[in-house]
mmCIF file of C-alpha atoms in Angstrom:
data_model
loop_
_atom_site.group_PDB
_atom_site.id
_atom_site.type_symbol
_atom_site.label_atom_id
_atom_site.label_comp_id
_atom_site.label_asym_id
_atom_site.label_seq_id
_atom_site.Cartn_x
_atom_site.Cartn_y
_atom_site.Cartn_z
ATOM 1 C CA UNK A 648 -48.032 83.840 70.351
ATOM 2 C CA UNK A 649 -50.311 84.592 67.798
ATOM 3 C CA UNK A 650 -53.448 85.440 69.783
ATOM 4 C CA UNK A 651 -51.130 87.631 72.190
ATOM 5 C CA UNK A 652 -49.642 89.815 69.734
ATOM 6 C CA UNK A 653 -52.673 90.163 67.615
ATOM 7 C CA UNK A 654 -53.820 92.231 71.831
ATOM 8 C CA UNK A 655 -51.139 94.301 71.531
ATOM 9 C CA UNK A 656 -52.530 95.371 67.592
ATOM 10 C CA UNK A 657 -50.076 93.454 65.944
ATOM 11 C CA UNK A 658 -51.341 92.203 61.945
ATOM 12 C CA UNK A 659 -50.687 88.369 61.116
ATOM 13 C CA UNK A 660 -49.249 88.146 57.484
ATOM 14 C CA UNK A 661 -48.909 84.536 55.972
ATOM 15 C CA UNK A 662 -45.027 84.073 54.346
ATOM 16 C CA UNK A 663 -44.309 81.372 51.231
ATOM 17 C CA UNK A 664 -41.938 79.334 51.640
ATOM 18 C CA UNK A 665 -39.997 78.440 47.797
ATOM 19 C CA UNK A 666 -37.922 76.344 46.788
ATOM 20 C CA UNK A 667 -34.879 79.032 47.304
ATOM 21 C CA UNK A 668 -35.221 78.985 51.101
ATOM 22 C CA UNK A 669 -36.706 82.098 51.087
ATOM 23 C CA UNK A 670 -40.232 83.474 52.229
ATOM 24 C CA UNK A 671 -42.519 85.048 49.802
ATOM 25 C CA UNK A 672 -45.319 88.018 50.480
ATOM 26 C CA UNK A 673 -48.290 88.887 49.046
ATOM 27 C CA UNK A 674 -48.101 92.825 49.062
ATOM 28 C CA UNK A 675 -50.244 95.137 47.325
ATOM 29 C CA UNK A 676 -48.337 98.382 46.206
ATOM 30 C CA UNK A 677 -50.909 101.349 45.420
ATOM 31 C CA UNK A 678 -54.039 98.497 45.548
ATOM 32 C CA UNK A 679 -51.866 96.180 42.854
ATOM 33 C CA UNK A 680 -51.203 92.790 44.071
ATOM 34 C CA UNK A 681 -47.592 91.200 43.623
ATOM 35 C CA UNK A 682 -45.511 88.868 44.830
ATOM 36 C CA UNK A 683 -42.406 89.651 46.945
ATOM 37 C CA UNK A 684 -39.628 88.493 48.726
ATOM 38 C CA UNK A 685 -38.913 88.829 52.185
ATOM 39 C CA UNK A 686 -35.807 90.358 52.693
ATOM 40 C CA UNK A 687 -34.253 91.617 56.190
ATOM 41 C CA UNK A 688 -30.796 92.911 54.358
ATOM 42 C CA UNK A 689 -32.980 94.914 52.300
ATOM 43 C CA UNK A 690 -32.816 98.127 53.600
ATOM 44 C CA UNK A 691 -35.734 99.534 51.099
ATOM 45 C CA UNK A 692 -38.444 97.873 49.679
ATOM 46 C CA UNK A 693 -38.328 97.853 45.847
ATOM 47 C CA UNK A 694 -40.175 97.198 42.710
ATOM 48 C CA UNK A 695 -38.566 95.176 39.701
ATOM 49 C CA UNK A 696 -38.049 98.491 36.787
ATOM 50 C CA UNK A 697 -40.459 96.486 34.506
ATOM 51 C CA UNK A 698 -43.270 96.961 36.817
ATOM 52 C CA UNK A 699 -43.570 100.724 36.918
ATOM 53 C CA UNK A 700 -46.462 100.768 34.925
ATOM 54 C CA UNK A 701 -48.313 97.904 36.579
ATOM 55 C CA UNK A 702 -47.930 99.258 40.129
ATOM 56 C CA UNK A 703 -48.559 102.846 39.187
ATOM 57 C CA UNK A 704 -45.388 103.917 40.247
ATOM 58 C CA UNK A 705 -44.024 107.652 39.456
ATOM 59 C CA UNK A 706 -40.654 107.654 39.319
ATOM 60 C CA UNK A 707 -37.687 110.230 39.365
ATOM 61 C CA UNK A 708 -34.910 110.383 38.120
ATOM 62 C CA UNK A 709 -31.932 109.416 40.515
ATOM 63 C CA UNK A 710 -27.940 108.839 40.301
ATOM 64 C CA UNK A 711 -28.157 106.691 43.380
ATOM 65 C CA UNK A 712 -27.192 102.904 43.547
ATOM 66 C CA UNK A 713 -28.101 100.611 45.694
ATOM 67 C CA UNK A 714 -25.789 97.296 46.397
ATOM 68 C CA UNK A 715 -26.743 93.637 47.356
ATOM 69 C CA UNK A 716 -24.963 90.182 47.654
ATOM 70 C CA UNK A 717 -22.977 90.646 44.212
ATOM 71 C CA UNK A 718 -20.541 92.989 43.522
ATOM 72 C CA UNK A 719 -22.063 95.327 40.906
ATOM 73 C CA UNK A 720 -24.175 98.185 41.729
ATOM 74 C CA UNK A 721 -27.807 98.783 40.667
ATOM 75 C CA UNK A 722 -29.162 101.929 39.669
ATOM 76 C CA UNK A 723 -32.422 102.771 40.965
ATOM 77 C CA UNK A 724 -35.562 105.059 40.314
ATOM 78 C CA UNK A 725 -37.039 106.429 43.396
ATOM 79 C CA UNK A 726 -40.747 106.836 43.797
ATOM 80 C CA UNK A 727 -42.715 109.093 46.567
ATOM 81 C CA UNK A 728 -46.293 108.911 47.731
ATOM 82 C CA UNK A 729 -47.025 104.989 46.902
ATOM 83 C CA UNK A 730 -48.762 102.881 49.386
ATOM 84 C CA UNK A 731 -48.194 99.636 50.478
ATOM 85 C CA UNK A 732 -50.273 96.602 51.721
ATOM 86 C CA UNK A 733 -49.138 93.565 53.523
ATOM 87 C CA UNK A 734 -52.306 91.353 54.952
ATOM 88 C CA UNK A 735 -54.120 94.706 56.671
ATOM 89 C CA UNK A 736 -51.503 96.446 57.518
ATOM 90 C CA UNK A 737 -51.025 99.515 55.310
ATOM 91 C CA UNK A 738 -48.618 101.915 54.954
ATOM 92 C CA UNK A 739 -49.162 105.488 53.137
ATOM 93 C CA UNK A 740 -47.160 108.258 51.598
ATOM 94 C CA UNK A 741 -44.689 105.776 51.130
ATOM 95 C CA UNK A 742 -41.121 105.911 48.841
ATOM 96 C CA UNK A 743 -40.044 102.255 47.118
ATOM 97 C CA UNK A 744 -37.330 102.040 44.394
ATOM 98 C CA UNK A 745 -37.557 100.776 40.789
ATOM 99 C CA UNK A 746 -34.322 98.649 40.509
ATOM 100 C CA UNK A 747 -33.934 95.757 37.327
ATOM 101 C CA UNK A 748 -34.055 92.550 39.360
ATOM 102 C CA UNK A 749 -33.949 90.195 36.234
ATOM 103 C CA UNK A 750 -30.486 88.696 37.648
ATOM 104 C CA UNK A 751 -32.670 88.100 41.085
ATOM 105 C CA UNK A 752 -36.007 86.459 38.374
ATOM 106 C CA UNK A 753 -33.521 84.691 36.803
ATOM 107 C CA UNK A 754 -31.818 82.763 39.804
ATOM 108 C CA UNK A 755 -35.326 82.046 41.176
ATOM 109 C CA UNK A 756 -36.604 80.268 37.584
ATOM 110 C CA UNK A 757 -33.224 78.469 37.571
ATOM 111 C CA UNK A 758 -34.421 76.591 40.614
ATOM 112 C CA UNK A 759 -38.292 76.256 39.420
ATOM 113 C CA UNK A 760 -39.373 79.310 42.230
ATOM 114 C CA UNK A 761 -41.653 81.570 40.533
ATOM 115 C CA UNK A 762 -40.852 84.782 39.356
ATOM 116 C CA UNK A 763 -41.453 87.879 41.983
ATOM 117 C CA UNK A 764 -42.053 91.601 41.692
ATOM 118 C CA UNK A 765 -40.468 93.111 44.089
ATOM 119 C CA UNK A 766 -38.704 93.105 47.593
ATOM 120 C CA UNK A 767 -40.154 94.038 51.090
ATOM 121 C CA UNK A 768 -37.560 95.266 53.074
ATOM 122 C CA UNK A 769 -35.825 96.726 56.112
ATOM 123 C CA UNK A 770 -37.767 99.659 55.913
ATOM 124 C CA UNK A 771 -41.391 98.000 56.099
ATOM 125 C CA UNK A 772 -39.718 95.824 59.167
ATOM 126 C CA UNK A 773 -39.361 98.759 60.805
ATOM 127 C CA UNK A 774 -41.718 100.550 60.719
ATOM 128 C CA UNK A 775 -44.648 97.611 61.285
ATOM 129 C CA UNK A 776 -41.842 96.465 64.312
ATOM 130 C CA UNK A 777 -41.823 93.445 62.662
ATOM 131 C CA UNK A 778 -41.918 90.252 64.551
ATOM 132 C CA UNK A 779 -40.773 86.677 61.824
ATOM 133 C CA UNK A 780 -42.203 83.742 63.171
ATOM 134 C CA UNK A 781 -39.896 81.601 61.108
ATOM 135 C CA UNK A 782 -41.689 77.915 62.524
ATOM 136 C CA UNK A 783 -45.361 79.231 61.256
ATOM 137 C CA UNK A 784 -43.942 80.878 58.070
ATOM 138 C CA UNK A 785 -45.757 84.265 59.381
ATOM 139 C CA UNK A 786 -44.740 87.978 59.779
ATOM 140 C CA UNK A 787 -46.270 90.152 62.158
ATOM 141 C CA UNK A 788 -46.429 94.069 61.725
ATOM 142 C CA UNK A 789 -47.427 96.399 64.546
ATOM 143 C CA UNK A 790 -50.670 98.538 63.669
ATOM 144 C CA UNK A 791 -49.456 102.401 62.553
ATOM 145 C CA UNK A 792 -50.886 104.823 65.128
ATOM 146 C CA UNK A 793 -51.157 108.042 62.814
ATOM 147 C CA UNK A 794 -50.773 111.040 64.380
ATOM 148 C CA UNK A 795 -52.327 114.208 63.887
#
């Protein structure tokens, strides 16, 4: 599968299993490197709050909350023109959210996973037309075709 999909410009992108269940990411958001969770409920791709500074991130101000598995809402910071990196697949001129995800940290150190900065989401799956191969713990994203 691998070989095919790579002909049809598709980007391989290791995943990270933890101890959670879940797959990790190594993403770079505006050339930072960080660790990040896989998530296909996510609709957005976000960046814990305390990381605005390490990522580079300008944020704005916002009343909207977003909502996950638990019943309380989170507020969240948008941020325009960021860019994102996944293996060599890149993304420009892209918006992620600042949301607090110490209640997500502190699950994850509860069951000895380490601590992650951030969540790649629905939005990133979309656009790459994302293809989870779940057996070789590997994402692939479709090369963007800009146009001009």
């Amino acid at each position: 599968m691998s070989s095919f999909l790579e002909t049809k410009s598709y980007f391989k992108i290791k995943l990270h299993a933890v101890a959670s269940n879940h797959f990790t990411i190594i993403s770079k958001i505006n050339g930072i490197k960080g660790v990040f969770i896989l998530d296909t409920g996510a609709s957005n791709t976000f960046v814990d709050l305390n990381l605005e500074a390490k990522f580079k991130i300008r944020s704005e101000i916002s009343s909207i909350e977003a909502s996950g598995a638990g019943p309380n809402k989170l507020k969240t910071l948008p941020s325009k023109n960021n860019s994102i990196r996944l293996g060599n697949w890149t993304k420009k001129n892209f918006k992620v959210a600042l949301i607090d995800l110490s209640h997500i940290n502190g699950a994850f150190e509860s069951i000895d996973a380490s601590r992650i900065d951030g969540i790649v989401g629905a939005d990133i799956l979309e656009k790459g037309n994302a293809i989870i191969d779940y057996k070789n713990k590997c994402v692939y994203l479709k090369k963007l075709v800009f146009k001009h």
